[in-house]
Tab-separated table of C-alpha atoms and ligand atoms in Angstrom:
chain	number	residue	atom	x	y	z
S	1	MET	CA	-78.679	-30.645	13.226
S	2	SER	CA	-76.552	-32.543	10.750
S	3	THR	CA	-77.340	-36.153	11.532
S	4	GLU	CA	-80.509	-37.209	9.752
S	5	TYR	CA	-82.680	-39.250	12.049
S	6	PRO	CA	-85.659	-41.276	10.749
S	7	LEU	CA	-88.250	-39.362	12.797
S	8	THR	CA	-91.224	-41.093	11.206
S	9	ALA	CA	-89.885	-44.471	12.300
S	10	PHE	CA	-89.045	-43.037	15.729
S	11	SER	CA	-92.641	-41.837	16.228
S	12	LYS	CA	-93.815	-45.450	16.436
S	13	MET	CA	-91.057	-46.556	18.791
S	14	GLU	CA	-90.926	-46.794	22.544
S	15	THR	CA	-88.299	-44.589	24.123
S	16	PRO	CA	-85.613	-44.585	25.296
S	17	PHE	CA	-83.614	-46.631	22.832
S	18	TYR	CA	-80.172	-46.704	21.287
S	19	TYR	CA	-80.006	-45.726	17.631
S	20	TYR	CA	-77.041	-46.967	15.597
S	21	ASP	CA	-76.047	-45.566	12.229
S	22	MET	CA	-74.735	-48.771	10.663
S	23	LYS	CA	-73.421	-46.950	7.602
S	24	LEU	CA	-71.192	-44.805	9.809
S	25	LEU	CA	-70.150	-47.890	11.781
S	26	ARG	CA	-69.055	-49.701	8.618
S	27	GLU	CA	-67.246	-46.624	7.331
S	28	THR	CA	-65.438	-46.283	10.669
S	29	LEU	CA	-64.428	-49.962	10.764
S	30	HIS	CA	-63.193	-49.828	7.181
S	31	THR	CA	-61.243	-46.629	7.787
S	32	ALA	CA	-59.523	-48.121	10.834
S	33	LEU	CA	-58.630	-51.267	8.919
S	34	HIS	CA	-57.456	-49.284	5.930
S	35	GLU	CA	-55.215	-46.990	7.989
S	36	ALA	CA	-53.739	-49.942	9.918
S	37	SER	CA	-53.051	-51.867	6.725
S	38	ALA	CA	-50.577	-49.167	5.703
S	39	TYR	CA	-48.154	-50.857	8.106
S	40	GLU	CA	-46.769	-54.361	8.012
S	41	GLY	CA	-47.932	-56.596	10.868
S	42	PHE	CA	-50.573	-54.219	12.335
S	43	HIS	CA	-53.824	-55.913	13.424
S	44	VAL	CA	-57.029	-54.266	14.656
S	45	HIS	CA	-59.268	-56.027	17.183
S	46	TYR	CA	-62.516	-54.827	18.684
S	47	ALA	CA	-62.901	-54.336	22.455
S	48	VAL	CA	-66.262	-55.983	23.031
S	49	LYS	CA	-66.915	-54.232	26.327
S	50	ALA	CA	-67.578	-50.948	24.486
S	51	ASN	CA	-70.737	-52.427	22.965
S	52	PHE	CA	-71.826	-56.064	22.811
S	53	ASN	CA	-75.025	-55.493	20.842
S	54	PRO	CA	-75.268	-58.654	18.687
S	55	GLN	CA	-75.723	-56.764	15.402
S	56	ILE	CA	-72.730	-54.585	16.122
S	57	LEU	CA	-70.645	-57.676	16.894
S	58	ALA	CA	-71.875	-59.316	13.685
S	59	THR	CA	-70.880	-56.222	11.670
S	60	VAL	CA	-67.448	-56.190	13.320
S	61	ASN	CA	-67.080	-59.848	12.364
S	62	GLU	CA	-68.155	-59.173	8.746
S	63	CYS	CA	-65.180	-56.820	8.489
S	64	GLY	CA	-62.903	-59.643	9.643
S	65	ILE	CA	-62.054	-57.962	12.942
S	66	GLY	CA	-61.305	-60.145	15.981
S	67	ALA	CA	-62.440	-59.585	19.563
S	68	ASP	CA	-60.812	-58.431	22.771
S	69	CYS	CA	-62.896	-59.689	25.702
S	70	VAL	CA	-62.771	-59.000	29.430
S	71	SER	CA	-65.085	-61.726	30.702
S	72	GLY	CA	-66.284	-65.226	29.876
S	73	GLY	CA	-69.647	-63.703	28.954
S	74	GLU	CA	-67.942	-61.501	26.376
S	75	VAL	CA	-66.009	-64.460	24.956
S	76	LYS	CA	-69.356	-66.243	24.597
S	77	ALA	CA	-71.023	-63.190	22.988
S	78	ALA	CA	-68.134	-62.910	20.505
S	79	ILE	CA	-68.346	-66.594	19.583
S	80	GLU	CA	-72.135	-66.386	19.222
S	81	ALA	CA	-71.685	-63.450	16.847
S	82	GLY	CA	-69.569	-65.716	14.660
S	83	ILE	CA	-66.141	-64.334	15.558
S	84	PRO	CA	-63.718	-67.272	15.224
S	85	ALA	CA	-62.139	-68.391	18.526
S	86	GLU	CA	-58.658	-68.019	17.037
S	87	LYS	CA	-59.324	-64.269	16.754
S	88	ILE	CA	-60.340	-63.845	20.401
S	89	VAL	CA	-58.160	-62.613	23.252
S	90	PHE	CA	-59.238	-62.515	26.883
S	91	ALA	CA	-57.961	-59.917	29.400
S	92	GLY	CA	-59.131	-58.967	32.894
S	93	VAL	CA	-57.811	-59.152	36.459
S	94	GLY	CA	-60.502	-61.450	37.815
S	95	LYS	CA	-60.915	-64.370	35.405
S	96	THR	CA	-62.733	-67.141	37.270
S	97	ASP	CA	-61.987	-70.864	36.805
S	98	ARG	CA	-65.269	-71.170	34.948
S	99	GLU	CA	-64.407	-68.385	32.521
S	100	ILE	CA	-60.917	-69.778	31.935
S	101	ALA	CA	-62.232	-73.316	31.398
S	102	TYR	CA	-64.891	-72.098	28.964
S	103	SER	CA	-62.299	-70.115	26.989
S	104	LEU	CA	-59.805	-73.020	26.930
S	105	ASP	CA	-62.528	-75.344	25.643
S	106	ALA	CA	-63.529	-72.770	23.023
S	107	GLY	CA	-59.880	-72.594	21.893
S	108	ILE	CA	-59.319	-68.835	22.083
S	109	PHE	CA	-56.124	-67.331	20.695
S	110	CYS	CA	-54.627	-65.887	23.863
S	111	PHE	CA	-55.147	-65.061	27.529
S	112	ASN	CA	-53.762	-61.688	28.544
S	113	VAL	CA	-52.702	-62.604	32.078
S	114	GLU	CA	-52.602	-60.083	34.874
S	115	SER	CA	-51.221	-61.856	37.980
S	116	VAL	CA	-49.251	-64.869	39.244
S	117	PRO	CA	-52.259	-66.607	40.843
S	118	GLU	CA	-54.075	-66.287	37.513
S	119	ILE	CA	-51.098	-67.851	35.713
S	120	GLU	CA	-51.261	-70.758	38.171
S	121	ALA	CA	-55.016	-71.164	37.610
S	122	ILE	CA	-54.632	-71.267	33.804
S	123	GLU	CA	-51.754	-73.763	34.098
S	124	ARG	CA	-53.868	-76.060	36.304
S	125	LEU	CA	-56.961	-75.895	34.064
S	126	ALA	CA	-54.923	-76.364	30.872
S	127	SER	CA	-53.099	-79.313	32.436
S	128	GLU	CA	-56.418	-80.959	33.417
S	129	ARG	CA	-57.430	-80.712	29.771
S	130	GLY	CA	-54.109	-81.908	28.414
S	131	THR	CA	-53.781	-78.703	26.417
S	132	VAL	CA	-51.403	-75.737	26.228
S	133	ALA	CA	-52.768	-72.210	26.714
S	134	GLN	CA	-51.248	-69.336	24.780
S	135	ILE	CA	-50.669	-66.366	27.050
S	136	ALA	CA	-49.436	-62.802	26.852
S	137	ILE	CA	-48.362	-60.994	29.999
S	138	ARG	CA	-50.206	-57.753	30.598
S	139	VAL	CA	-47.545	-55.326	31.745
S	140	ASN	CA	-48.433	-52.238	33.701
S	141	PRO	CA	-46.203	-49.680	31.966
S	142	ASN	CA	-46.681	-46.921	34.558
S	143	VAL	CA	-47.699	-44.387	31.930
S	144	ALA	CA	-50.116	-41.613	32.937
S	145	ALA	CA	-52.708	-41.056	30.240
S	146	HIS	CA	-54.277	-37.598	30.001
S	147	THR	CA	-57.835	-38.660	30.595
S	148	HIS	CA	-60.396	-38.999	33.387
S	149	ALA	CA	-58.884	-40.558	36.554
S	150	ASN	CA	-61.463	-43.351	36.476
S	151	ILE	CA	-60.415	-44.472	33.006
S	152	THR	CA	-56.635	-44.432	33.294
S	153	THR	CA	-55.345	-47.968	33.718
S	154	GLY	CA	-51.594	-47.950	33.218
S	155	LEU	CA	-50.306	-46.496	36.483
S	156	ALA	CA	-48.444	-48.534	39.117
S	157	GLU	CA	-51.312	-47.835	41.529
S	158	ASN	CA	-53.926	-49.331	39.158
S	159	LYS	CA	-55.116	-52.903	39.598
S	160	PHE	CA	-54.278	-53.908	36.026
S	161	GLY	CA	-51.294	-55.895	34.793
S	162	ILE	CA	-47.952	-56.927	36.244
S	163	ASN	CA	-45.504	-54.205	37.244
S	164	HIS	CA	-42.413	-54.178	35.096
S	165	GLU	CA	-40.088	-54.696	38.107
S	166	GLN	CA	-41.771	-58.062	38.656
S	167	LEU	CA	-41.697	-59.023	34.999
S	168	VAL	CA	-38.368	-60.933	34.946
S	169	ASP	CA	-39.506	-63.236	37.755
S	170	VAL	CA	-42.928	-63.764	36.244
S	171	ILE	CA	-41.439	-64.730	32.870
S	172	LYS	CA	-39.106	-67.194	34.628
S	173	LYS	CA	-42.097	-68.704	36.407
S	174	VAL	CA	-44.120	-69.025	33.163
S	175	GLN	CA	-41.193	-70.751	31.463
S	176	GLU	CA	-41.257	-73.473	34.135
S	177	LEU	CA	-44.925	-74.262	33.482
S	178	LYS	CA	-45.597	-76.916	30.859
S	179	HIS	CA	-49.110	-75.950	29.831
S	180	LEU	CA	-48.446	-72.309	29.074
S	181	ASN	CA	-46.922	-70.883	25.942
S	182	LEU	CA	-45.795	-67.268	26.332
S	183	ILE	CA	-46.415	-65.552	22.989
S	184	GLY	CA	-46.543	-61.873	23.765
S	185	LEU	CA	-46.780	-58.783	25.894
S	186	HIS	CA	-49.962	-56.805	26.425
S	187	PHE	CA	-50.479	-53.168	27.449
S	188	HIS	CA	-53.454	-50.829	27.817
S	189	ILE	CA	-52.983	-47.382	29.354
S	190	GLY	CA	-56.542	-46.085	29.488
S	191	SER	CA	-59.419	-44.737	27.471
S	192	GLN	CA	-60.601	-41.547	25.717
S	193	ILE	CA	-57.004	-40.504	25.005
S	194	LEU	CA	-56.643	-37.696	22.459
S	195	VAL	CA	-53.013	-36.754	23.151
S	196	MET	CA	-50.799	-38.768	20.791
S	197	ASP	CA	-47.821	-38.149	23.122
S	198	ASP	CA	-49.430	-40.548	25.614
S	199	PHE	CA	-49.214	-43.325	23.036
S	200	LYS	CA	-45.675	-42.235	22.181
S	201	GLU	CA	-44.773	-42.577	25.851
S	202	LEU	CA	-46.225	-46.082	25.859
S	203	CYS	CA	-44.077	-46.916	22.801
S	204	ASN	CA	-40.951	-45.781	24.647
S	205	ARG	CA	-41.830	-47.952	27.630
S	206	VAL	CA	-42.511	-50.959	25.387
S	207	ASN	CA	-39.125	-50.427	23.712
S	208	ASP	CA	-37.358	-50.412	27.102
S	209	ILE	CA	-39.225	-53.528	28.228
S	210	GLN	CA	-38.401	-55.365	25.006
S	211	ASP	CA	-34.707	-54.475	25.422
S	212	MET	CA	-34.820	-55.722	28.990
S	213	ILE	CA	-36.439	-59.038	28.018
S	214	GLU	CA	-33.864	-59.567	25.298
S	215	GLU	CA	-31.037	-58.965	27.762
S	216	GLU	CA	-32.464	-61.007	30.631
S	217	HIS	CA	-34.077	-63.873	28.774
S	218	GLY	CA	-32.497	-63.707	25.328
S	219	MET	CA	-35.869	-63.883	23.676
S	220	VAL	CA	-38.155	-61.959	21.334
S	221	LEU	CA	-41.870	-62.588	21.700
S	222	PRO	CA	-43.852	-62.809	18.454
S	223	HIS	CA	-46.755	-60.574	19.543
S	224	ILE	CA	-47.065	-57.104	21.060
S	225	ASN	CA	-50.537	-55.869	21.979
S	226	VAL	CA	-50.841	-52.178	22.852
S	227	GLY	CA	-54.529	-52.198	23.815
S	228	GLY	CA	-56.877	-49.403	22.809
S	229	GLY	CA	-57.735	-46.016	24.196
S	230	LEU	CA	-58.051	-43.735	21.185
S	231	GLY	CA	-60.647	-41.082	22.045
S	232	ILE	CA	-63.484	-39.487	20.130
S	233	ASP	CA	-64.798	-35.929	19.822
S	234	TYR	CA	-67.764	-35.743	22.206
S	235	ASP	CA	-68.176	-31.981	21.719
S	236	ASN	CA	-68.443	-31.971	17.939
S	237	PRO	CA	-69.466	-35.404	16.722
S	238	ASP	CA	-70.472	-34.078	13.311
S	239	ASP	CA	-67.094	-32.421	12.667
S	240	SER	CA	-65.169	-35.625	13.298
S	241	PRO	CA	-67.472	-38.632	13.005
S	242	ILE	CA	-64.460	-40.830	12.246
S	243	PRO	CA	-61.557	-40.579	14.716
S	244	ALA	CA	-57.971	-39.780	13.766
S	245	PHE	CA	-56.906	-43.362	13.034
S	246	ALA	CA	-54.149	-42.249	10.654
S	247	ASP	CA	-52.359	-40.209	13.358
S	248	TYR	CA	-52.870	-42.981	15.888
S	249	PHE	CA	-51.298	-45.774	13.814
S	250	ALA	CA	-48.577	-43.441	12.516
S	251	THR	CA	-47.554	-42.723	16.123
S	252	TYR	CA	-46.994	-46.432	16.761
S	253	ALA	CA	-45.295	-46.936	13.407
S	254	LYS	CA	-42.903	-44.115	14.201
S	255	TYR	CA	-42.048	-44.798	17.831
S	256	LEU	CA	-42.512	-48.502	18.500
S	257	LYS	CA	-39.459	-50.557	17.583
S	258	LEU	CA	-40.922	-53.815	16.368
S	259	ARG	CA	-38.513	-56.727	16.003
S	260	LYS	CA	-38.334	-58.681	12.775
S	261	GLY	CA	-41.603	-60.510	12.087
S	262	GLN	CA	-43.231	-59.191	15.244
S	263	GLN	CA	-46.984	-58.594	15.008
S	264	LEU	CA	-48.572	-55.508	16.582
S	265	HIS	CA	-52.127	-55.765	17.873
S	266	PHE	CA	-54.586	-52.990	18.753
S	267	GLU	CA	-57.779	-53.356	20.771
S	268	LEU	CA	-60.006	-50.440	19.872
S	269	GLY	CA	-63.392	-49.985	21.486
S	270	ARG	CA	-64.698	-46.456	21.787
S	271	SER	CA	-63.075	-45.162	18.604
S	272	LEU	CA	-64.778	-47.868	16.506
S	273	VAL	CA	-68.324	-47.660	17.841
S	274	GLY	CA	-68.671	-44.410	19.826
S	275	GLN	CA	-69.859	-41.993	17.163
S	276	CYS	CA	-72.337	-44.274	15.408
S	277	GLY	CA	-74.689	-44.399	18.413
S	278	SER	CA	-77.168	-41.994	19.980
S	279	LEU	CA	-79.471	-42.480	22.926
S	280	ILE	CA	-82.934	-41.369	21.804
S	281	ALA	CA	-85.374	-40.200	24.480
S	282	ARG	CA	-88.651	-38.304	24.631
S	283	VAL	CA	-89.241	-35.272	26.796
S	284	THR	CA	-91.604	-36.220	29.605
S	285	TYR	CA	-91.890	-32.723	31.062
S	286	VAL	CA	-90.391	-29.270	30.760
S	287	LYS	CA	-90.250	-27.829	34.243
S	288	HIS	CA	-89.676	-24.157	35.040
S	289	GLY	CA	-87.856	-23.919	38.374
S	290	SER	CA	-87.133	-20.630	40.137
S	291	CYS	CA	-83.733	-20.225	38.500
S	292	LYS	CA	-83.556	-23.078	35.993
S	293	ARG	CA	-85.504	-24.715	33.252
S	294	PHE	CA	-85.348	-28.497	33.284
S	295	VAL	CA	-85.918	-30.821	30.392
S	296	ILE	CA	-86.923	-34.104	32.030
S	297	LEU	CA	-86.311	-37.099	29.777
S	298	ASP	CA	-87.690	-40.604	29.864
S	299	ALA	CA	-84.044	-41.812	29.764
S	300	GLY	CA	-81.970	-41.799	32.922
S	301	MET	CA	-78.555	-42.607	34.346
S	302	ASN	CA	-79.427	-46.316	34.226
S	303	ASP	CA	-79.688	-46.051	30.419
S	304	LEU	CA	-76.493	-44.005	29.951
S	305	VAL	CA	-74.344	-43.814	33.066
S	306	ARG	CA	-71.237	-42.033	31.742
S	307	PRO	CA	-72.297	-38.488	32.771
S	308	ALA	CA	-73.193	-39.599	36.325
S	309	MET	CA	-70.206	-41.921	36.670
S	310	TYR	CA	-67.366	-39.957	35.066
S	311	GLY	CA	-68.831	-36.491	34.671
S	312	ALA	CA	-68.685	-37.189	30.943
S	313	THR	CA	-70.377	-34.779	28.559
S	314	HIS	CA	-72.318	-35.767	25.473
S	315	LYS	CA	-73.692	-33.377	22.889
S	316	ILE	CA	-77.463	-33.143	23.302
S	317	GLU	CA	-79.857	-32.184	20.501
S	318	ASN	CA	-83.568	-31.639	20.223
S	319	ILE	CA	-84.296	-33.351	16.923
S	320	SER	CA	-87.991	-32.385	16.841
S	321	SER	CA	-87.819	-28.618	17.257
S	322	CYS	CA	-86.396	-25.788	15.122
S	323	LYS	CA	-87.562	-22.972	17.408
S	324	PRO	CA	-85.206	-20.324	18.867
S	325	CYS	CA	-82.850	-21.590	21.548
S	326	GLU	CA	-83.198	-21.504	25.315
S	327	ILE	CA	-81.005	-22.788	28.114
S	328	TYR	CA	-81.956	-25.979	29.947
S	329	ASP	CA	-80.607	-28.568	32.347
S	330	VAL	CA	-81.273	-31.941	30.749
S	331	VAL	CA	-82.039	-34.554	33.404
S	332	GLY	CA	-83.397	-38.069	33.820
S	333	PRO	CA	-86.291	-39.367	35.932
S	334	VAL	CA	-84.190	-41.369	38.411
S	335	CYS	CA	-84.329	-40.369	42.087
S	336	GLU	CA	-80.655	-39.443	42.320
S	337	SER	CA	-79.205	-35.936	42.141
S	338	SER	CA	-76.497	-37.219	39.839
S	339	ASP	CA	-79.094	-38.247	37.239
S	340	VAL	CA	-78.200	-35.247	35.079
S	341	PHE	CA	-77.077	-35.550	31.461
S	342	SER	CA	-75.904	-31.971	31.077
S	343	LYS	CA	-76.386	-28.541	32.617
S	344	ASN	CA	-76.960	-25.242	30.819
S	345	VAL	CA	-77.496	-26.762	27.393
S	346	GLU	CA	-78.673	-24.575	24.564
S	347	LEU	CA	-81.610	-26.286	22.861
S	348	PRO	CA	-84.370	-25.093	20.570
S	349	GLN	CA	-87.439	-24.306	22.669
S	350	THR	CA	-88.434	-27.719	23.937
S	351	GLU	CA	-91.830	-29.242	24.611
S	352	ARG	CA	-93.276	-32.392	26.111
S	353	GLY	CA	-93.017	-35.224	23.568
S	354	ASP	CA	-90.022	-33.840	21.643
S	355	PHE	CA	-87.298	-36.300	20.667
S	356	ILE	CA	-83.883	-35.697	22.226
S	357	ALA	CA	-80.701	-37.306	20.858
S	358	ILE	CA	-77.773	-37.799	23.209
S	359	ARG	CA	-74.893	-38.112	20.792
S	360	SER	CA	-71.689	-40.197	20.726
S	361	ALA	CA	-73.325	-42.895	22.840
S	362	GLY	CA	-72.290	-45.938	20.818
S	363	ALA	CA	-69.521	-46.896	23.239
S	364	TYR	CA	-70.075	-47.617	26.943
S	365	GLY	CA	-73.763	-46.689	26.543
S	366	GLU	CA	-75.970	-49.695	25.914
S	367	ALA	CA	-73.182	-51.937	27.235
S	368	MET	CA	-73.138	-50.208	30.633
S	369	ALA	CA	-76.930	-50.012	30.858
S	370	PHE	CA	-77.110	-53.453	32.393
S	371	GLY	CA	-74.903	-56.493	32.742
S	372	TYR	CA	-71.753	-54.535	31.894
S	373	ASN	CA	-68.904	-56.803	30.733
S	374	CYS	CA	-71.684	-59.343	29.911
S	375	ARG	CA	-71.823	-60.207	33.559
S	376	ALA	CA	-74.853	-61.910	35.065
S	377	LEU	CA	-76.901	-59.788	37.478
S	378	PRO	CA	-76.755	-60.927	41.111
S	379	LYS	CA	-79.868	-62.670	42.380
S	380	GLY	CA	-81.513	-61.828	45.690
S	381	PHE	CA	-82.207	-64.530	48.243
S	382	CYS	CA	-84.390	-63.831	51.273
S	383	PHE	CA	-83.406	-65.378	54.610
S	384	GLU	CA	-85.440	-65.305	57.833
V	401	LIG	C1	-61.460	-51.293	27.624
V	401	LIG	C2	-60.308	-51.949	27.010
V	401	LIG	C3	-59.954	-51.662	25.692
V	401	LIG	C4	-60.679	-50.667	24.836
V	401	LIG	O1	-60.550	-49.353	25.264
V	401	LIG	P1	-61.109	-48.146	24.371
V	401	LIG	O2	-60.712	-46.962	25.135
V	401	LIG	O3	-62.589	-48.314	24.307
V	401	LIG	O4	-60.461	-48.238	23.033
V	401	LIG	C5	-58.873	-52.337	25.158
V	401	LIG	N1	-58.177	-53.247	25.873
V	401	LIG	C6	-58.505	-53.552	27.146
V	401	LIG	C7	-57.717	-54.566	27.880
V	401	LIG	C8	-59.570	-52.920	27.749
V	401	LIG	O5	-59.875	-53.214	29.023
């Protein structure tokens, strides 16, 4: 056990809850900014969908980091946390008229557009307001990231972005529209990527696309946004609490051919907030089955869905016990067989009431627990 948890404070708290080590968060944010600042024109933004806890957003803002949002609700959460509108970008395949109108009125920096009908919708809403929207085209680079199939986003078969074969026509179309100002290209190949070659491959694709745009349209766009995706060490959070930002930015500095004056933007989510969070639960029961011992927590898949949804693994610790270890399956109380956090975990002998920490839960933990992407929950209406 190397993370020091305030157990006395915990003993008065209702479980489950998310615990955030704000010192580690600040250190992580500062390290990312510091490593990026080694290169001219590199800018770090925070992907709000990883965690929209208001205090986390406020801390991100204190460091001067802007926001990458994927819904109108996230744009609103970012603005409410004090992040200036001119530091907010908005991506997502399904932006509604309401979300676009709200973001235009708020005066956000840029819409990362993902389809022709969306381009038409933004043009119409901007025209109604007598304003010009800044847009970047999200290009699907057809790069396979070495990560879980559910969190790769940059393949031709994925729903995200505009395929590069269609790009020339889409740029022509945008140039005809009076209320759109094309300022950049946007990419995002997936999440929890630890293989730097995947980012190198993205750089090569971006270079080809930039060459093509120069040839076809004779233009250089001022902004390139390469999204996020840098992974964290879920197995050994204490060995690498701060991700390898230096290697990550160095990869882009080495392989991406920026044009003169071009600004390079990053949208990091998981790597900024993942390691600072733990889900803290109490043990409700320890159950001895015929071939297994189960630790049954008062936290379930609805509190942290990543294991059930992606088969993700988080390090699990008993932070109350120092007894000799035994092997357990750590499960939640929800009536679903997939409500399992981890099987065959070695834990100190565990008892009812012990505190369990599920580590590396700062990203896609609390945010996915309800209203993911700051979306409103659907209401139920009863008809006869
Ligand atoms: C989710 C997302 C990110 C952040 O991804 P991480 O893997 O958490 O860094 C960045 N950009 C876009 C467009 C996203 O959808």
